[in-house]
PDB file of C-alpha atoms in Angstrom:
ATOM      1  CA  LYS A1330      -6.773   6.700  18.432  1.00  0.00           C
ATOM      2  CA  ALA A1331      -9.035   6.727  15.436  1.00  0.00           C
ATOM      3  CA  GLY A1332      -7.672   5.330  12.339  1.00  0.00           C
ATOM      4  CA  VAL A1333      -7.421   6.900   9.011  1.00  0.00           C
ATOM      5  CA  THR A1334     -10.866   7.944   7.674  1.00  0.00           C
ATOM      6  CA  GLN A1335     -11.796   8.090   4.123  1.00  0.00           C
ATOM      7  CA  THR A1336     -15.060   9.453   2.842  1.00  0.00           C
ATOM      8  CA  PRO A1337     -17.129   8.501   0.918  1.00  0.00           C
ATOM      9  CA  ARG A1338     -16.690   4.764   0.847  1.00  0.00           C
ATOM     10  CA  TYR A1339     -18.331   4.439  -2.378  1.00  0.00           C
ATOM     11  CA  LEU A1340     -18.870   6.732  -5.434  1.00  0.00           C
ATOM     12  CA  ILE A1341     -20.435   6.195  -8.817  1.00  0.00           C
ATOM     13  CA  LYS A1342     -19.743   8.764 -11.497  1.00  0.00           C
ATOM     14  CA  THR A1343     -19.986   9.086 -15.199  1.00  0.00           C
ATOM     15  CA  ARG A1344     -17.305   9.720 -17.682  1.00  0.00           C
ATOM     16  CA  GLY A1345     -16.396  13.351 -17.967  1.00  0.00           C
ATOM     17  CA  GLN A1346     -17.302  14.247 -14.342  1.00  0.00           C
ATOM     18  CA  GLN A1347     -15.008  15.213 -11.684  1.00  0.00           C
ATOM     19  CA  VAL A1348     -14.699  13.711  -8.074  1.00  0.00           C
ATOM     20  CA  THR A1349     -13.220  14.744  -4.811  1.00  0.00           C
ATOM     21  CA  LEU A1350     -12.229  12.139  -2.271  1.00  0.00           C
ATOM     22  CA  SER A1351     -11.209  12.980   1.262  1.00  0.00           C
ATOM     23  CA  CYS A1352      -8.800  11.569   3.885  1.00  0.00           C
ATOM     24  CA  SER A1353      -8.567  12.265   7.552  1.00  0.00           C
ATOM     25  CA  PRO A1354      -5.252  10.964   8.954  1.00  0.00           C
ATOM     26  CA  ILE A1355      -4.442   9.654  12.376  1.00  0.00           C
ATOM     27  CA  SER A1356      -4.261  12.550  14.854  1.00  0.00           C
ATOM     28  CA  GLY A1357      -0.655  13.773  14.830  1.00  0.00           C
ATOM     29  CA  HIS A1358       0.247  12.303  11.448  1.00  0.00           C
ATOM     30  CA  ARG A1359       1.374  14.962   9.099  1.00  0.00           C
ATOM     31  CA  SER A1360       2.166  12.826   5.989  1.00  0.00           C
ATOM     32  CA  VAL A1361      -0.676  11.599   3.673  1.00  0.00           C
ATOM     33  CA  SER A1362      -0.131   9.495   0.651  1.00  0.00           C
ATOM     34  CA  TRP A1363      -2.521   8.449  -1.903  1.00  0.00           C
ATOM     35  CA  TYR A1364      -2.708   5.154  -3.893  1.00  0.00           C
ATOM     36  CA  GLN A1365      -4.789   3.777  -6.721  1.00  0.00           C
ATOM     37  CA  GLN A1366      -5.571   0.021  -6.437  1.00  0.00           C
ATOM     38  CA  THR A1367      -6.819  -2.005  -9.398  1.00  0.00           C
ATOM     39  CA  PRO A1368      -6.825  -5.744  -9.922  1.00  0.00           C
ATOM     40  CA  GLY A1369      -4.319  -5.420 -12.874  1.00  0.00           C
ATOM     41  CA  GLN A1370      -1.831  -2.973 -11.541  1.00  0.00           C
ATOM     42  CA  GLY A1371      -2.042  -3.420  -7.829  1.00  0.00           C
ATOM     43  CA  LEU A1372      -1.205  -0.317  -5.670  1.00  0.00           C
ATOM     44  CA  GLN A1373       0.165   2.550  -7.519  1.00  0.00           C
ATOM     45  CA  PHE A1374       1.468   5.723  -5.751  1.00  0.00           C
ATOM     46  CA  LEU A1375      -0.341   8.836  -6.666  1.00  0.00           C
ATOM     47  CA  PHE A1376       1.242  11.530  -4.415  1.00  0.00           C
ATOM     48  CA  GLU A1377       2.322  12.380  -0.961  1.00  0.00           C
ATOM     49  CA  TYR A1378       1.558  15.559   1.030  1.00  0.00           C
ATOM     50  CA  PHE A1379       3.404  16.700   4.034  1.00  0.00           C
ATOM     51  CA  SER A1380       2.644  20.030   5.807  1.00  0.00           C
ATOM     52  CA  GLU A1381       0.361  21.190   2.906  1.00  0.00           C
ATOM     53  CA  THR A1382       2.961  20.520   0.447  1.00  0.00           C
ATOM     54  CA  GLN A1383       3.137  17.980  -2.270  1.00  0.00           C
ATOM     55  CA  ARG A1384       6.347  16.166  -1.484  1.00  0.00           C
ATOM     56  CA  ASN A1385       6.296  13.300  -4.065  1.00  0.00           C
ATOM     57  CA  LYS A1386       4.263  12.570  -7.132  1.00  0.00           C
ATOM     58  CA  GLY A1387       3.796   9.313  -9.037  1.00  0.00           C
ATOM     59  CA  ASN A1388       3.321   8.763 -12.576  1.00  0.00           C
ATOM     60  CA  PHE A1389      -0.319   9.848 -13.137  1.00  0.00           C
ATOM     61  CA  PRO A1390      -1.771  12.434 -15.455  1.00  0.00           C
ATOM     62  CA  GLY A1391      -2.379  15.916 -14.415  1.00  0.00           C
ATOM     63  CA  ARG A1392      -6.235  15.157 -14.041  1.00  0.00           C
ATOM     64  CA  PHE A1393      -5.208  13.641 -10.751  1.00  0.00           C
ATOM     65  CA  SER A1394      -4.518  16.371  -8.146  1.00  0.00           C
ATOM     66  CA  GLY A1395      -4.556  16.810  -4.430  1.00  0.00           C
ATOM     67  CA  ARG A1396      -4.080  19.120  -1.505  1.00  0.00           C
ATOM     68  CA  GLN A1397      -3.660  19.082   2.108  1.00  0.00           C
ATOM     69  CA  PHE A1398      -4.969  21.497   4.726  1.00  0.00           C
ATOM     70  CA  SER A1399      -3.442  22.857   7.842  1.00  0.00           C
ATOM     71  CA  ASN A1400      -5.093  20.182   9.986  1.00  0.00           C
ATOM     72  CA  SER A1401      -3.498  17.511   7.741  1.00  0.00           C
ATOM     73  CA  ARG A1402      -6.673  16.354   6.218  1.00  0.00           C
ATOM     74  CA  SER A1403      -6.088  15.707   2.450  1.00  0.00           C
ATOM     75  CA  GLU A1404      -8.367  15.719  -0.522  1.00  0.00           C
ATOM     76  CA  MET A1405      -7.731  14.260  -3.920  1.00  0.00           C
ATOM     77  CA  ASN A1406      -9.499  15.411  -7.031  1.00  0.00           C
ATOM     78  CA  VAL A1407      -9.867  13.633 -10.400  1.00  0.00           C
ATOM     79  CA  SER A1408     -11.184  15.573 -13.273  1.00  0.00           C
ATOM     80  CA  THR A1409     -12.632  14.586 -16.555  1.00  0.00           C
ATOM     81  CA  LEU A1410     -13.085  11.028 -15.244  1.00  0.00           C
ATOM     82  CA  GLU A1411     -12.480   8.063 -17.526  1.00  0.00           C
ATOM     83  CA  LEU A1412     -13.566   4.569 -17.332  1.00  0.00           C
ATOM     84  CA  GLY A1413     -10.037   3.434 -16.431  1.00  0.00           C
ATOM     85  CA  ASP A1414     -10.128   5.611 -13.270  1.00  0.00           C
ATOM     86  CA  SER A1415     -12.544   3.052 -11.706  1.00  0.00           C
ATOM     87  CA  ALA A1416     -10.566   1.801  -8.778  1.00  0.00           C
ATOM     88  CA  LEU A1417     -10.208   1.632  -5.084  1.00  0.00           C
ATOM     89  CA  TYR A1418      -8.394   4.773  -3.860  1.00  0.00           C
ATOM     90  CA  LEU A1419      -6.401   4.346  -0.627  1.00  0.00           C
ATOM     91  CA  CYS A1420      -5.030   6.953   1.605  1.00  0.00           C
ATOM     92  CA  ALA A1421      -2.297   6.339   4.158  1.00  0.00           C
ATOM     93  CA  SER A1422      -0.936   8.531   6.909  1.00  0.00           C
ATOM     94  CA  SER A1423       2.296   8.482   8.780  1.00  0.00           C
ATOM     95  CA  LEU A1424       4.382  10.317  11.348  1.00  0.00           C
ATOM     96  CA  GLU A1425       7.228  12.141   9.745  1.00  0.00           C
ATOM     97  CA  GLY A1426      10.085  10.212   8.718  1.00  0.00           C
ATOM     98  CA  THR A1427      12.474   8.261  10.601  1.00  0.00           C
ATOM     99  CA  ALA A1428      13.477   4.759   9.244  1.00  0.00           C
ATOM    100  CA  LYS A1429      10.856   3.439  11.573  1.00  0.00           C
ATOM    101  CA  ASN A1430       8.071   5.182   9.727  1.00  0.00           C
ATOM    102  CA  ILE A1431       4.975   3.125   9.243  1.00  0.00           C
ATOM    103  CA  GLN A1432       2.131   3.925   6.959  1.00  0.00           C
ATOM    104  CA  TYR A1433      -1.431   3.340   8.290  1.00  0.00           C
ATOM    105  CA  PHE A1434      -4.110   2.692   5.490  1.00  0.00           C
ATOM    106  CA  GLY A1435      -7.677   3.806   5.361  1.00  0.00           C
ATOM    107  CA  ALA A1436     -10.503   1.490   4.180  1.00  0.00           C
ATOM    108  CA  GLY A1437     -10.490   3.267   0.790  1.00  0.00           C
ATOM    109  CA  THR A1438     -13.030   4.839  -1.416  1.00  0.00           C
ATOM    110  CA  ARG A1439     -14.315   2.628  -4.197  1.00  0.00           C
ATOM    111  CA  LEU A1440     -14.908   4.765  -7.333  1.00  0.00           C
ATOM    112  CA  SER A1441     -16.919   3.386 -10.220  1.00  0.00           C
ATOM    113  CA  VAL A1442     -16.926   5.314 -13.498  1.00  0.00           C
ATOM    114  CA  LEU A1443     -19.818   4.561 -15.899  1.00  0.00           C
TER     115      LEU A1443
ATOM    116  CA  ALA B 318      13.538   2.273 -12.480  1.00  0.00           C
ATOM    117  CA  GLN B 319      12.533   1.045  -9.076  1.00  0.00           C
ATOM    118  CA  ARG B 320      10.308  -1.987  -9.225  1.00  0.00           C
ATOM    119  CA  VAL B 321       9.023  -4.761  -6.970  1.00  0.00           C
ATOM    120  CA  THR B 322       7.956  -8.118  -8.451  1.00  0.00           C
ATOM    121  CA  GLN B 323       5.833 -10.764  -6.725  1.00  0.00           C
ATOM    122  CA  PRO B 324       5.826 -13.608  -9.298  1.00  0.00           C
ATOM    123  CA  GLU B 325       3.042 -15.648  -7.688  1.00  0.00           C
ATOM    124  CA  LYS B 326      -0.483 -14.211  -7.941  1.00  0.00           C
ATOM    125  CA  LEU B 327      -1.982 -17.149  -6.032  1.00  0.00           C
ATOM    126  CA  LEU B 328      -0.433 -19.607  -3.568  1.00  0.00           C
ATOM    127  CA  SER B 329      -2.080 -22.444  -1.835  1.00  0.00           C
ATOM    128  CA  VAL B 330      -0.496 -24.540   0.992  1.00  0.00           C
ATOM    129  CA  PHE B 331      -1.754 -26.969   3.466  1.00  0.00           C
ATOM    130  CA  LYS B 332      -2.120 -26.142   7.075  1.00  0.00           C
ATOM    131  CA  GLY B 333       1.041 -26.973   8.807  1.00  0.00           C
ATOM    132  CA  ALA B 334       3.196 -26.806   5.759  1.00  0.00           C
ATOM    133  CA  PRO B 335       5.980 -24.153   5.240  1.00  0.00           C
ATOM    134  CA  VAL B 336       5.168 -21.283   3.159  1.00  0.00           C
ATOM    135  CA  GLU B 337       7.290 -18.841   1.206  1.00  0.00           C
ATOM    136  CA  LEU B 338       6.029 -15.747  -0.764  1.00  0.00           C
ATOM    137  CA  LYS B 339       8.556 -14.492  -3.134  1.00  0.00           C
ATOM    138  CA  CYS B 340       9.472 -10.852  -3.592  1.00  0.00           C
ATOM    139  CA  ASN B 341      12.245  -9.377  -5.861  1.00  0.00           C
ATOM    140  CA  TYR B 342      13.065  -5.844  -6.098  1.00  0.00           C
ATOM    141  CA  SER B 343      14.976  -3.540  -8.405  1.00  0.00           C
ATOM    142  CA  TYR B 344      16.552  -0.410  -6.778  1.00  0.00           C
ATOM    143  CA  SER B 345      19.638   1.470  -7.361  1.00  0.00           C
ATOM    144  CA  GLY B 346      20.111   2.792  -3.677  1.00  0.00           C
ATOM    145  CA  SER B 347      19.873   1.067  -0.373  1.00  0.00           C
ATOM    146  CA  PRO B 348      16.659  -0.641  -0.154  1.00  0.00           C
ATOM    147  CA  GLU B 349      14.028  -0.421   2.534  1.00  0.00           C
ATOM    148  CA  LEU B 350      11.513  -3.154   2.316  1.00  0.00           C
ATOM    149  CA  PHE B 351       8.291  -4.015   3.937  1.00  0.00           C
ATOM    150  CA  TRP B 352       5.588  -6.782   3.769  1.00  0.00           C
ATOM    151  CA  TYR B 353       1.965  -5.540   4.090  1.00  0.00           C
ATOM    152  CA  VAL B 354      -0.923  -7.898   4.523  1.00  0.00           C
ATOM    153  CA  GLN B 355      -4.634  -7.553   3.909  1.00  0.00           C
ATOM    154  CA  TYR B 356      -6.988  -9.952   5.532  1.00  0.00           C
ATOM    155  CA  SER B 357     -10.488 -10.457   4.177  1.00  0.00           C
ATOM    156  CA  ARG B 358     -12.625  -7.266   4.779  1.00  0.00           C
ATOM    157  CA  GLN B 359      -9.886  -5.572   6.687  1.00  0.00           C
ATOM    158  CA  ARG B 360      -7.566  -2.665   5.823  1.00  0.00           C
ATOM    159  CA  LEU B 361      -4.058  -3.100   4.557  1.00  0.00           C
ATOM    160  CA  GLN B 362      -1.581  -3.248   7.417  1.00  0.00           C
ATOM    161  CA  LEU B 363       2.103  -3.631   7.893  1.00  0.00           C
ATOM    162  CA  LEU B 364       3.221  -7.065   8.680  1.00  0.00           C
ATOM    163  CA  LEU B 365       6.952  -6.541   9.099  1.00  0.00           C
ATOM    164  CA  ARG B 366       9.873  -4.386   7.790  1.00  0.00           C
ATOM    165  CA  HIS B 367      13.430  -5.669   7.153  1.00  0.00           C
ATOM    166  CA  ILE B 368      15.194  -2.984   9.367  1.00  0.00           C
ATOM    167  CA  SER B 369      13.410  -4.387  12.411  1.00  0.00           C
ATOM    168  CA  ARG B 370      14.605  -8.014  11.775  1.00  0.00           C
ATOM    169  CA  GLU B 371      11.487  -9.192  13.621  1.00  0.00           C
ATOM    170  CA  SER B 372       9.250 -12.045  13.444  1.00  0.00           C
ATOM    171  CA  ILE B 373       5.530 -11.164  13.318  1.00  0.00           C
ATOM    172  CA  LYS B 374       2.803 -13.900  13.638  1.00  0.00           C
ATOM    173  CA  GLY B 375       5.618 -16.490  12.884  1.00  0.00           C
ATOM    174  CA  PHE B 376       6.651 -14.726   9.704  1.00  0.00           C
ATOM    175  CA  THR B 377      10.124 -13.697   8.836  1.00  0.00           C
ATOM    176  CA  ALA B 378      11.762 -11.969   5.937  1.00  0.00           C
ATOM    177  CA  ASP B 379      15.423 -11.611   5.134  1.00  0.00           C
ATOM    178  CA  LEU B 380      16.792  -8.979   2.673  1.00  0.00           C
ATOM    179  CA  ASN B 381      19.176 -10.592   0.296  1.00  0.00           C
ATOM    180  CA  LYS B 382      20.931  -7.821  -1.524  1.00  0.00           C
ATOM    181  CA  GLY B 383      22.894 -10.149  -3.760  1.00  0.00           C
ATOM    182  CA  GLU B 384      19.662 -11.812  -4.919  1.00  0.00           C
ATOM    183  CA  THR B 385      17.763  -8.599  -4.645  1.00  0.00           C
ATOM    184  CA  SER B 386      15.094 -10.540  -2.852  1.00  0.00           C
ATOM    185  CA  PHE B 387      12.967 -10.105   0.318  1.00  0.00           C
ATOM    186  CA  HIS B 388      10.943 -13.432   0.555  1.00  0.00           C
ATOM    187  CA  LEU B 389       8.516 -13.932   3.255  1.00  0.00           C
ATOM    188  CA  LYS B 390       8.540 -17.178   5.176  1.00  0.00           C
ATOM    189  CA  LYS B 391       6.669 -19.030   7.752  1.00  0.00           C
ATOM    190  CA  PRO B 392       7.654 -22.630   8.793  1.00  0.00           C
ATOM    191  CA  PHE B 393       4.070 -23.825   9.684  1.00  0.00           C
ATOM    192  CA  ALA B 394       1.121 -22.213   7.890  1.00  0.00           C
ATOM    193  CA  GLN B 395      -2.119 -21.570   9.761  1.00  0.00           C
ATOM    194  CA  GLU B 396      -5.512 -20.954   8.346  1.00  0.00           C
ATOM    195  CA  GLU B 397      -5.697 -17.482   9.689  1.00  0.00           C
ATOM    196  CA  ASP B 398      -2.599 -16.663   7.523  1.00  0.00           C
ATOM    197  CA  SER B 399      -4.950 -16.848   4.419  1.00  0.00           C
ATOM    198  CA  ALA B 400      -4.790 -13.213   3.097  1.00  0.00           C
ATOM    199  CA  MET B 401      -3.327 -10.926   0.347  1.00  0.00           C
ATOM    200  CA  TYR B 402       0.308 -10.201   0.889  1.00  0.00           C
ATOM    201  CA  TYR B 403       2.158  -7.208  -0.715  1.00  0.00           C
ATOM    202  CA  CYS B 404       5.735  -6.580  -0.711  1.00  0.00           C
ATOM    203  CA  ALA B 405       6.775  -2.974  -0.888  1.00  0.00           C
ATOM    204  CA  LEU B 406       9.880  -0.890  -1.344  1.00  0.00           C
ATOM    205  CA  ARG B 407      10.332   2.663   0.073  1.00  0.00           C
ATOM    206  CA  TYR B 408      11.605   4.879  -2.693  1.00  0.00           C
ATOM    207  CA  THR B 409      11.863   8.207  -1.004  1.00  0.00           C
ATOM    208  CA  GLY B 410       9.848   9.832   1.756  1.00  0.00           C
ATOM    209  CA  ASN B 411       6.679   8.002   1.934  1.00  0.00           C
ATOM    210  CA  GLN B 412       6.656   7.064  -1.657  1.00  0.00           C
ATOM    211  CA  PHE B 413       6.319   3.299  -1.954  1.00  0.00           C
ATOM    212  CA  TYR B 414       6.375   0.893  -4.743  1.00  0.00           C
ATOM    213  CA  PHE B 415       4.257  -2.044  -4.139  1.00  0.00           C
ATOM    214  CA  GLY B 416       4.105  -5.439  -5.848  1.00  0.00           C
ATOM    215  CA  THR B 417       0.979  -6.769  -7.332  1.00  0.00           C
ATOM    216  CA  GLY B 418       0.417  -8.995  -4.470  1.00  0.00           C
ATOM    217  CA  THR B 419       0.114 -12.735  -3.730  1.00  0.00           C
ATOM    218  CA  SER B 420      -3.117 -14.168  -2.460  1.00  0.00           C
ATOM    219  CA  LEU B 421      -2.240 -17.003   0.112  1.00  0.00           C
ATOM    220  CA  THR B 422      -4.844 -19.684   0.818  1.00  0.00           C
ATOM    221  CA  VAL B 423      -4.039 -22.162   3.651  1.00  0.00           C
ATOM    222  CA  ILE B 424      -6.082 -25.286   3.136  1.00  0.00           C
ATOM    223  CA  PRO B 425      -7.212 -26.934   6.251  1.00  0.00           C
TER     224      PRO B 425
END
């Protein structure tokens, strides 16, 4: 099976712009979660989508949003970019939820905001 | 609040020495804990989870509810164990809280 695919791998944007990141989960996985990874804060949960519905949301401002399509692919959008949004954004997919649920991570999209 | 603490950012041990990576958690419910590992230039991947009570690559971790800890241990460190290790707590669904990670270096 192909792993979790995130595109693009790298992005450079300027303050005030908006950006869209894409995540294709492992085939058959219906849950997609997004994380922000920074050196100071580590991995922080952004949100989770399951069957096109946002199921959980972390403590991030409304500038961060996402969606999931019927094929389980997910996109994350950040509007009005700030310098502090520079980070590695990770996507993880998993089968729905038993106690044995395992998250599989993508390689990430590295966003640099100038 | 649900939190995961990894007190050591950096840990160095000699090859063949025992290693312990500390993880403490704060959670009001019944915790479900995991260890994830990220080797150099590789993706973050699951190492082990407490419900499985398994040993992976010689690593074990025991959930101690009294001390609210889930320390990762290996009796004899190998060079290939050098990596970044993250302790994680499942909060609900697939929402995880991660610790800030411990970078382990095994000195030959």
